[in-house]
Tab-separated table of C-alpha atoms and ligand atoms in Angstrom:
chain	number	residue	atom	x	y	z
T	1	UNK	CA	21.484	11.247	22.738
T	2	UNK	CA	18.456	11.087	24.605
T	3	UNK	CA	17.183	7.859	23.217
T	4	UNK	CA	13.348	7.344	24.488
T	5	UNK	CA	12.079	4.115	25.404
T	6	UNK	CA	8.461	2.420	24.267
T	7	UNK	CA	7.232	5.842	22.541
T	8	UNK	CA	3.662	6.204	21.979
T	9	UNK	CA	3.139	7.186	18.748
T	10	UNK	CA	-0.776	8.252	18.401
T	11	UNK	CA	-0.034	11.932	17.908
T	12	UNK	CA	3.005	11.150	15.743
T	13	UNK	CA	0.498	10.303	12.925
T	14	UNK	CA	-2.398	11.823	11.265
T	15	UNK	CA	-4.099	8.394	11.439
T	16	UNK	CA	-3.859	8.792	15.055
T	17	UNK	CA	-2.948	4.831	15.340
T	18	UNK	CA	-1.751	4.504	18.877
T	19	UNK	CA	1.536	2.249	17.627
T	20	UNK	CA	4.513	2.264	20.300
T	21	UNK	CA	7.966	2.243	18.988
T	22	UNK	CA	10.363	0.498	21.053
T	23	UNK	CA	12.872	3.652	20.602
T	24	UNK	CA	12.455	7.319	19.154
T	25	UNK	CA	14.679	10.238	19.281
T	26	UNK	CA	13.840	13.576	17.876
T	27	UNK	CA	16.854	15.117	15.801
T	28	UNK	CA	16.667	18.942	15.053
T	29	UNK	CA	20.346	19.566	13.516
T	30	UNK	CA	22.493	17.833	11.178
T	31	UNK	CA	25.174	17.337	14.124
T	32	UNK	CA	22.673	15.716	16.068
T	33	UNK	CA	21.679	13.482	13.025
T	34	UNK	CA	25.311	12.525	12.470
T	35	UNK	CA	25.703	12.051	16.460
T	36	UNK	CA	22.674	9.683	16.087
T	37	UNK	CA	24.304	7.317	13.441
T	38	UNK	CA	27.082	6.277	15.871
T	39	UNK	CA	25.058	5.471	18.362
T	40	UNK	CA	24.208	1.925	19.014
T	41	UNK	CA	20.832	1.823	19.281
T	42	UNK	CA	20.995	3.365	15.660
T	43	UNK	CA	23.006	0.862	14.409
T	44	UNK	CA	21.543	-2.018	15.765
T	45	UNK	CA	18.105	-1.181	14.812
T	46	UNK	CA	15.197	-0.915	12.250
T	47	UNK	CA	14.631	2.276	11.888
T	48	UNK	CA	11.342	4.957	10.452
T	49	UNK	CA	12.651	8.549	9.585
T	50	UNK	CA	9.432	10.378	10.192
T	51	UNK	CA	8.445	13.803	9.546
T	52	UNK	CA	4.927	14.718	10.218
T	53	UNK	CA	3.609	11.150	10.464
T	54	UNK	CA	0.718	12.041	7.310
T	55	UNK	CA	1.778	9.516	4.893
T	56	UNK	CA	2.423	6.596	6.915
T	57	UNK	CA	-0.006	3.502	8.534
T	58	UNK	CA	1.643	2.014	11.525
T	59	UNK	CA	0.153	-1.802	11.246
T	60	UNK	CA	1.820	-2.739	14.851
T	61	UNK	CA	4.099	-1.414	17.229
T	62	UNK	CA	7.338	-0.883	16.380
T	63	UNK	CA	10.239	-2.969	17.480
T	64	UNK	CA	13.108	-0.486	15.931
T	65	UNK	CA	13.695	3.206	16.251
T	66	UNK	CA	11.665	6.403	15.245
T	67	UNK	CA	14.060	9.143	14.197
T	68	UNK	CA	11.911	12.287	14.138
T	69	UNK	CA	13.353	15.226	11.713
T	70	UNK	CA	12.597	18.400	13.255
T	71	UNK	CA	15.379	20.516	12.366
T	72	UNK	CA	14.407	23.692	11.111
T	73	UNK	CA	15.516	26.648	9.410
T	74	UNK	CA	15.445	28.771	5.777
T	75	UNK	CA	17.579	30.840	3.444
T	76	UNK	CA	16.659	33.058	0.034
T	77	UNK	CA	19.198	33.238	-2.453
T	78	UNK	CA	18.016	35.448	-5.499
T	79	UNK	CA	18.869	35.014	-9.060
T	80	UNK	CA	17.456	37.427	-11.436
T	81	UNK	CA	14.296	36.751	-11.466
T	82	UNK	CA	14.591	33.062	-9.932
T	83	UNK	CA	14.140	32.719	-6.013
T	84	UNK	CA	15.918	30.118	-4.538
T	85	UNK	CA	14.561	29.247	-1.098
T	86	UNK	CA	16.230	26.418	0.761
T	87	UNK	CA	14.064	24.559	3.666
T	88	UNK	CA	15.430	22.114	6.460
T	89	UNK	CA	13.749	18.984	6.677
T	90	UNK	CA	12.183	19.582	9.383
T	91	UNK	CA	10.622	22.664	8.501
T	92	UNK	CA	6.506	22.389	8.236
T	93	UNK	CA	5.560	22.248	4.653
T	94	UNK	CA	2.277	25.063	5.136
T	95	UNK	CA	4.379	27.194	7.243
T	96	UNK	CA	6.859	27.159	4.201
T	97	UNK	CA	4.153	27.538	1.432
T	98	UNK	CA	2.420	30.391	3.596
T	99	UNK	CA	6.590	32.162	3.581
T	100	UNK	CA	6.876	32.077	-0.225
T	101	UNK	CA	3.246	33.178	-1.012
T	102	UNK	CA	3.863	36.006	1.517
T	103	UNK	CA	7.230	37.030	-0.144
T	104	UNK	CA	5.250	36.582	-3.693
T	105	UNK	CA	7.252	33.965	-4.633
T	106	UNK	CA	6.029	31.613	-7.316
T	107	UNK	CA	5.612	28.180	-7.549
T	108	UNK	CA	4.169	26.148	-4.271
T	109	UNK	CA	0.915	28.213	-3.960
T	110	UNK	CA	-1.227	25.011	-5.582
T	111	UNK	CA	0.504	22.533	-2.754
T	112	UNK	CA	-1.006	25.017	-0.072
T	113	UNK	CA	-2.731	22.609	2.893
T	114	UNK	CA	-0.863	19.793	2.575
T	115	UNK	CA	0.411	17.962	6.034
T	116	UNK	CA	3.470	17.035	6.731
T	117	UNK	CA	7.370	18.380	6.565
T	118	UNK	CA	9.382	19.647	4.023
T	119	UNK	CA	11.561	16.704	3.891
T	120	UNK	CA	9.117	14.395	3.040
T	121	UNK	CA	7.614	16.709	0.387
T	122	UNK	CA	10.770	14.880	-2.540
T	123	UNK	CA	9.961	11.731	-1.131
T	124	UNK	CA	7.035	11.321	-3.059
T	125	UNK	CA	6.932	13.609	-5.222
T	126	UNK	CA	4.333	15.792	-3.122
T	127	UNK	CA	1.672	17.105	-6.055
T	128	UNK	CA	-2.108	18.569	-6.016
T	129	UNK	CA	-4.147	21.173	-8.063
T	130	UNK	CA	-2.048	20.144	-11.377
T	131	UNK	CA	1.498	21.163	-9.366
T	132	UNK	CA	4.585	18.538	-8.608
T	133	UNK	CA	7.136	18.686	-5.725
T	134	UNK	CA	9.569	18.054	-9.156
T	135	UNK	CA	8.280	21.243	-10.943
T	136	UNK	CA	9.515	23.610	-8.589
T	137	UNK	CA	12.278	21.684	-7.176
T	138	UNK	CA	16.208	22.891	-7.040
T	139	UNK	CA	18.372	19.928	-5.335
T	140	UNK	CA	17.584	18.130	-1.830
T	141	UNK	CA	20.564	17.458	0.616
T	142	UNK	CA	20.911	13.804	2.461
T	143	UNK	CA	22.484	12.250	4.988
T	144	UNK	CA	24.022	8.997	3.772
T	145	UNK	CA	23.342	6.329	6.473
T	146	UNK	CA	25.883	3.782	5.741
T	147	UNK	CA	29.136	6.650	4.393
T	148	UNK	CA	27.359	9.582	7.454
T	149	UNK	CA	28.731	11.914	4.211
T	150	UNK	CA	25.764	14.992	3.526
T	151	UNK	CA	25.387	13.978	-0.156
T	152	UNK	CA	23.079	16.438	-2.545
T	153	UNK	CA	21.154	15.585	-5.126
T	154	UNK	CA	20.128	17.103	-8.324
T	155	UNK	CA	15.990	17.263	-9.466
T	156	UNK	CA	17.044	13.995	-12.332
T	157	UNK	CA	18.779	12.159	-9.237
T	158	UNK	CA	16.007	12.170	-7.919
T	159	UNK	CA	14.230	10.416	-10.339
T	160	UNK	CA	10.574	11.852	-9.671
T	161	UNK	CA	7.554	9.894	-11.111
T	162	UNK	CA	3.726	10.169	-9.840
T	163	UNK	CA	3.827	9.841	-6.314
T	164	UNK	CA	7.616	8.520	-6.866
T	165	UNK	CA	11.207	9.425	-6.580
T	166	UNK	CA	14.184	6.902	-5.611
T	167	UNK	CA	13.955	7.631	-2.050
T	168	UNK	CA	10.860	4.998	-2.382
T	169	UNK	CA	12.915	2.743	-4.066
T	170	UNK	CA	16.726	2.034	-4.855
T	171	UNK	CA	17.291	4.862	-2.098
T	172	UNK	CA	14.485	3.452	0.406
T	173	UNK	CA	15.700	3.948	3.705
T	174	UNK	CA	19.315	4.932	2.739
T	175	UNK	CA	19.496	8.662	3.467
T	176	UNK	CA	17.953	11.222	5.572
T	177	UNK	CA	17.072	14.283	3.808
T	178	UNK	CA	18.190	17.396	5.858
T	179	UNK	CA	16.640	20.117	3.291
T	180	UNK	CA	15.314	20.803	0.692
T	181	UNK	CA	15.914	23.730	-2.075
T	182	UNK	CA	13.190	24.707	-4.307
T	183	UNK	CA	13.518	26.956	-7.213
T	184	UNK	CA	10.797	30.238	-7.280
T	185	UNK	CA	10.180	32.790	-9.408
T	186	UNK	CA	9.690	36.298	-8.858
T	187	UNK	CA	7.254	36.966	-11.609
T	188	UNK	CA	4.276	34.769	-11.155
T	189	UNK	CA	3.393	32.387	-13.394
T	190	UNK	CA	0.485	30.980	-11.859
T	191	UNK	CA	-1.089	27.242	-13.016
T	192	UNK	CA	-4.701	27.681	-12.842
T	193	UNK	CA	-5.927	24.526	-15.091
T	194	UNK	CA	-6.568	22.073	-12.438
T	195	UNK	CA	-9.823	21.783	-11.224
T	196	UNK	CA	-12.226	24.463	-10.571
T	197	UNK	CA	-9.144	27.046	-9.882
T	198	UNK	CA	-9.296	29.236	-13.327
T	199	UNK	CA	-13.620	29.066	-12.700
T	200	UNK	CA	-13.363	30.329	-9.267
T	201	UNK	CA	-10.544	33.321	-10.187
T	202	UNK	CA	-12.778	34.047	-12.926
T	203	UNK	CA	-15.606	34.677	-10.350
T	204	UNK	CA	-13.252	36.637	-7.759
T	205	UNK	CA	-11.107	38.774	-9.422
T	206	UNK	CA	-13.328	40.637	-11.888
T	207	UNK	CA	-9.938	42.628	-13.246
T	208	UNK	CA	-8.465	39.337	-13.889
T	209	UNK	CA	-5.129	40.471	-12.089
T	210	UNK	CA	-4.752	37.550	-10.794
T	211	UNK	CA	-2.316	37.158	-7.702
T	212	UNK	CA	0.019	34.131	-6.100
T	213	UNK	CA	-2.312	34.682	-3.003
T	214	UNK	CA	-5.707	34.529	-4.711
T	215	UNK	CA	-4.660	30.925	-6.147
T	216	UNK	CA	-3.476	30.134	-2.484
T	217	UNK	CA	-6.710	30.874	-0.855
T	218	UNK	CA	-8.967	29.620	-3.770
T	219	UNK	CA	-6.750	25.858	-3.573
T	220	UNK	CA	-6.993	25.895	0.124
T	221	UNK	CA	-10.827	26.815	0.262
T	222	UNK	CA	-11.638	23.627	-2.637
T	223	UNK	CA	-9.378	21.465	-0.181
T	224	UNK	CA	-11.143	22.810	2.865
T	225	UNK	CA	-14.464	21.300	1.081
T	226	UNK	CA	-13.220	17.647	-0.309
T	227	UNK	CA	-10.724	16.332	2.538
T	228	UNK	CA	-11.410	15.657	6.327
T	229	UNK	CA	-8.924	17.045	8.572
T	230	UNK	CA	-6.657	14.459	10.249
T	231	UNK	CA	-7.511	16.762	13.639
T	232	UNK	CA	-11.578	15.270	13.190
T	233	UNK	CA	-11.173	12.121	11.503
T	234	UNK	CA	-7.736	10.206	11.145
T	235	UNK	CA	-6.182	9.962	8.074
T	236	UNK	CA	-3.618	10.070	5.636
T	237	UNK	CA	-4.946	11.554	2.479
T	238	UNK	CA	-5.561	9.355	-0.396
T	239	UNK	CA	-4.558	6.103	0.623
T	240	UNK	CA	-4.310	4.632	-3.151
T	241	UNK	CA	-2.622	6.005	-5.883
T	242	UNK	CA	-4.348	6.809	-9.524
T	243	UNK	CA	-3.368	3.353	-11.953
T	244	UNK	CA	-1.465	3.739	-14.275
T	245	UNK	CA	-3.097	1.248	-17.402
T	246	UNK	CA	-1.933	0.915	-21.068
T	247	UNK	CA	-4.334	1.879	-23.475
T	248	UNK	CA	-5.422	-1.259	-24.913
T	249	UNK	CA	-6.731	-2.124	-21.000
T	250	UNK	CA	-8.508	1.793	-20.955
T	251	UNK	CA	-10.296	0.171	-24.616
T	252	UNK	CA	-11.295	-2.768	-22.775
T	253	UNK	CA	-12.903	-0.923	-19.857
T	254	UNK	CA	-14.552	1.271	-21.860
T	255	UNK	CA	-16.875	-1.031	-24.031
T	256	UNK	CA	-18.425	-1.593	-20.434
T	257	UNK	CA	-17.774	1.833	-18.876
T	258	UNK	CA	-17.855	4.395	-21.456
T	259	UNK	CA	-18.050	6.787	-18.936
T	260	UNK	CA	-15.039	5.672	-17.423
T	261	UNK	CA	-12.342	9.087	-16.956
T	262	UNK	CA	-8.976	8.757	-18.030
T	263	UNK	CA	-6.313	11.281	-18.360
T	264	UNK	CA	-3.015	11.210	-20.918
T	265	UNK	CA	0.425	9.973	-19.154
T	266	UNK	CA	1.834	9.251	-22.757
T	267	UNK	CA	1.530	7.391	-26.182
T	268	UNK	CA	0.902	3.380	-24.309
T	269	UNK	CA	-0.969	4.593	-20.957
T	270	UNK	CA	-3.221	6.505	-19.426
T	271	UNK	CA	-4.256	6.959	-16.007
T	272	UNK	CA	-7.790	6.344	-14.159
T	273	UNK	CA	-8.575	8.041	-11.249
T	274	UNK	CA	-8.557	5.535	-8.125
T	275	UNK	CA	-11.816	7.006	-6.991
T	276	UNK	CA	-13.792	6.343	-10.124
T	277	UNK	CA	-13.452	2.400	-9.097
T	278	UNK	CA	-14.485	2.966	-5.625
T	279	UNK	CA	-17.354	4.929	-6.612
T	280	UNK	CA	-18.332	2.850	-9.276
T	281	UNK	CA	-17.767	-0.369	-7.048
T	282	UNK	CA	-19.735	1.037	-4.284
T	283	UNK	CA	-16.859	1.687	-1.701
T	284	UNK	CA	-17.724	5.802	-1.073
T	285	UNK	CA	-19.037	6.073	2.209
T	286	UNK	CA	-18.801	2.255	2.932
T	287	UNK	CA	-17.598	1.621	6.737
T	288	UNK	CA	-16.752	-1.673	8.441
T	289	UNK	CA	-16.472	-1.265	12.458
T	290	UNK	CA	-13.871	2.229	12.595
T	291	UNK	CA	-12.891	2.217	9.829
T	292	UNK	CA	-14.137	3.435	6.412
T	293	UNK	CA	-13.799	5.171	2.896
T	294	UNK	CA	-15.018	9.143	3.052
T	295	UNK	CA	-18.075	9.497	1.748
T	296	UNK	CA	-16.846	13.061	-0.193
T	297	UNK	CA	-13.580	11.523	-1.799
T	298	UNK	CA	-13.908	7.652	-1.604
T	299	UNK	CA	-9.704	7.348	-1.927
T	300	UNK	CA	-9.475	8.011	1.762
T	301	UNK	CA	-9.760	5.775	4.105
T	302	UNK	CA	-10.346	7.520	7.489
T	303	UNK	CA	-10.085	5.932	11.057
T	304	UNK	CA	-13.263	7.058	12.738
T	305	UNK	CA	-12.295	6.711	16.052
T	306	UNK	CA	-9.611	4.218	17.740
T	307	UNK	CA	-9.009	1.922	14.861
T	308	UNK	CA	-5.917	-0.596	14.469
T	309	UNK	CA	-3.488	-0.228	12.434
T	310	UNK	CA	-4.409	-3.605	10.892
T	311	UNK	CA	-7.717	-3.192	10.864
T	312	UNK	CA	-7.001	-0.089	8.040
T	313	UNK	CA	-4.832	-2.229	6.508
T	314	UNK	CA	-7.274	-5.164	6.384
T	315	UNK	CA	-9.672	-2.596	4.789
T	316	UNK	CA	-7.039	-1.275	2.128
T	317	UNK	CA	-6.906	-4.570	1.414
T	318	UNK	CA	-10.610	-5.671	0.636
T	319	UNK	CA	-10.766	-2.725	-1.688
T	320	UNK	CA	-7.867	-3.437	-4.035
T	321	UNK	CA	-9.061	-7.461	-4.102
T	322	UNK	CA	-12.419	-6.146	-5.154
T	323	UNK	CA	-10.925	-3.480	-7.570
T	324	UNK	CA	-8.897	-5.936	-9.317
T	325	UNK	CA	-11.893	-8.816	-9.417
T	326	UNK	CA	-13.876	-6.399	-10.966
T	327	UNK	CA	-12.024	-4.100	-13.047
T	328	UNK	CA	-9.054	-6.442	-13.420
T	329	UNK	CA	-6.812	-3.573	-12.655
T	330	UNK	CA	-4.447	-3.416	-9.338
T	331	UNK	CA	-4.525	-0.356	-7.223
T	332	UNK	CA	-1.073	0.411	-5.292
T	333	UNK	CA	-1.262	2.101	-1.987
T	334	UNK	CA	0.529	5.618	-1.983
T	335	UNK	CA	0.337	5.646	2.026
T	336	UNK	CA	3.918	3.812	3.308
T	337	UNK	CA	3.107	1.115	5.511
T	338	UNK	CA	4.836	0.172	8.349
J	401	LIG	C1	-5.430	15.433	4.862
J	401	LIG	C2	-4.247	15.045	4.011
J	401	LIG	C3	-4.122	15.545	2.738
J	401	LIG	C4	-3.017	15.194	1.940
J	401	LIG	N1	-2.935	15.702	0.684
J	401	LIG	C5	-1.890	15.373	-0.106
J	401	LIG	C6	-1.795	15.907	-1.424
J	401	LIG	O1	-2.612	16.703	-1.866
J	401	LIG	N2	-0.747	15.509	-2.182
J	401	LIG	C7	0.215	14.659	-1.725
J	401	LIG	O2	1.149	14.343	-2.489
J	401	LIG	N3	0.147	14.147	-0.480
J	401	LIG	C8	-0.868	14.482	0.347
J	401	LIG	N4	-0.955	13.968	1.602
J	401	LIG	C9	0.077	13.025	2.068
J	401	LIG	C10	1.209	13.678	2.924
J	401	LIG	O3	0.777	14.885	3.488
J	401	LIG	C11	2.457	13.944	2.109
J	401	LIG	O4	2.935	12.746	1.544
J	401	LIG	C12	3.570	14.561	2.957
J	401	LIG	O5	4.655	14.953	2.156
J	401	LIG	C13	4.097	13.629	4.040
J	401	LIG	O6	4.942	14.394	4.883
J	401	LIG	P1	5.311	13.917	6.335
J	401	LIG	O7	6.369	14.838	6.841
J	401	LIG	O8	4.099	13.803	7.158
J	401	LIG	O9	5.946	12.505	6.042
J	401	LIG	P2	5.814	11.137	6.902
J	401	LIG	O10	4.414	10.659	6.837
J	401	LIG	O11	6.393	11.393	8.245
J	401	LIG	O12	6.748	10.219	6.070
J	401	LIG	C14	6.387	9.812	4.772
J	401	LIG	C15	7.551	9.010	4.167
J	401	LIG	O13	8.664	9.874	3.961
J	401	LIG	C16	9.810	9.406	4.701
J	401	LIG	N5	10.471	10.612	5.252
J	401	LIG	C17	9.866	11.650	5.904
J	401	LIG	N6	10.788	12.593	6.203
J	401	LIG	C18	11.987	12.133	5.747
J	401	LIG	C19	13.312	12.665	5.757
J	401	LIG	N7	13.622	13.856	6.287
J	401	LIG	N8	14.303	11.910	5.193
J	401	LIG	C20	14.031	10.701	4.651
J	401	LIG	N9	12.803	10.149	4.611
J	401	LIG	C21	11.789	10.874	5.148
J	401	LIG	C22	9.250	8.508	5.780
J	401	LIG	O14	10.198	7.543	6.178
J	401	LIG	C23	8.035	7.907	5.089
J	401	LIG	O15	8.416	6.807	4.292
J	401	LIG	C24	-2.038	14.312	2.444
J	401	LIG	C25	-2.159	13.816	3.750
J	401	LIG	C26	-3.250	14.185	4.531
J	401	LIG	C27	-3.351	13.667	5.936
């Protein structure tokens, strides 16, 4: 296997934090994956099973090995009018949406723009525009690290929350996901409540025919407006996740806030948008050295120009201490750090 030595890893991450790993091998097959696992350096090491590098914060070098999953590769199965379209891991998740909106099929148009590989995408739970990694997923196929057996898993296996699935928890670090098969459908059925999507259509399409590729372009162009691109400014999209707070907390809030947003998760808890405490605690736009929150969608933190590692982590950091002395409620990160 060719094993590399003291890897940079700067363009392995779209925080562009110039980490070194003391190994990292790229893997593009499953044979090459199982080859890896009886190697020693495998065996004897920490390891990071990365895909595109958008979800993670390196915080230091890395004294373990980098297994990059690049293998690649897609097949269509067709069931009435259900599209099954299985993805290798490796496979880059835009490239993949682009495929299906080009073959009209339905179902991944709203994740259009996101970074990152099609393995990650279960990991977790991959969801924008009012659309869930879970909603149009089929099964996911792993390689168990400690058996080397391919095992699959079924969409309640994988136990998908917001942001969650057990890959990021009992499973963390126990299998490498080689592909991933997503169910489509050949009649579109398009999700257009998120957002400013149905007001845009509305706007566009004066026959109201409304097409998989018109939701496509109208999700990407919103995107293109809110969110830097990792290729300008480092980052790794929102860095927090939206909490998750019962009801009686939401009451509590609101005899100070009563403008305070909240959305339904079910009959005990609601969820407040991460950004509406920045905002309201004055963190939009607010920069310390490289490293800051953007000004146009305070939940990510960008690096804006050679920051640490630590030094975004430090800043994560401030922000949730503040959020929870002020608001009393804790923010979780969503990015994986490292
Ligand atoms: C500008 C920007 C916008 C974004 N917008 C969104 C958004 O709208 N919605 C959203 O949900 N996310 C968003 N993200 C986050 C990110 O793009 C997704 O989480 C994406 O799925 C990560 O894919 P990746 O291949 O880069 O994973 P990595 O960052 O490489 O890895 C993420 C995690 O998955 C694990 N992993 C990766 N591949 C495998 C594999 N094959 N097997 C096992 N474990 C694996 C890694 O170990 C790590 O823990 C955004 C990021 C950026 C930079």
């Amino acid at each position: 296997m060719n094993i590399e030595q003291n890897k940079p890893l700067k363009n392995l991450n779209t925080f562009g934090i110039a980490s070194v790993a003391k190994y990292y091998v790229a893997v593009d097959s499953e044979d090459k994956i199982k080859e890896l696992l009886n190697d020693p350096v495998f065996k004897n090491s920490k390891r990071i099973i990365l895909g595109g590098g958008s979800n993670v914060l390196f915080t230091k070098d890395f004294d373990g090995l980098v297994v990059h999953v690049l293998n690649k590769g897609k097949t269509v199965k067709e069931d009435g009018e259900l599209i099954y379209v299985n993805a290798k891991a490796g496979e880059i998740w835009t490239d993949f949406v682009e495929y299906c909106v080009e073959n009209n099929y339905c179902g991944v148009e709203n994740l259009v723009d996101i970074p990152g590989t099609v393995g990650a995408t279960p990991i977790q739970n991959v969801g924008a525009y009012g659309v869930e990694t879970k909603d149009v997923f089929h099964e996911l196929e792993a390689i168990n690290i400690q058996t080397r057996e391919i095992e699959k898993f079924t969409l309640t296996e994988c136990k998908f929350g917001y942001r969650d699935s057990i890959f990021k928890n009992e499973l963390k670090d126990k299998y490498i996901i080689t592909s991933v098969t997503y169910k489509l459908a050949s009649k579109p059925k398009l999700n257009t409540s998120y957002g400013d999507i149905q007001k845009k259509l509305e706007e566009r399409v004066k026959d109201k025919n409304y097409s998989i590729k018109d939701v496509y372009e109208i999700v990407s162009e919103i995107r293109g407006e809110k969110l830097p691109d990792p290729k300008d400014l480092g980052n790794a999209g929102s860095f927090f996740k939206n909490p998750i707070v019962s009801r009686d907390v939401l009451a509590s809030l609101q005899q100070k806030y009563p403008e305070i947003p909240s959305f339904d998760v079910d009959d005990q808890s609601v969820k407040i948008p991460a950004a509406w405490f920045l905002d309201n605690a004055g963190w939009k736009g607010k920069k310390t050295g490289n490293v800051g929150s953007y000004e146009k969608q305070p939940i990510i933190i960008v690096n804006f120009g050679n920051a640490a590692g630590d030094e975004i982590f430090a800043f994560s950091e401030e922000i949730i201490n503040d959020i929870k002395e002020k608001y009393g409620v804790q923010l979780e990160r969503e990015v994986n750090v490292y």
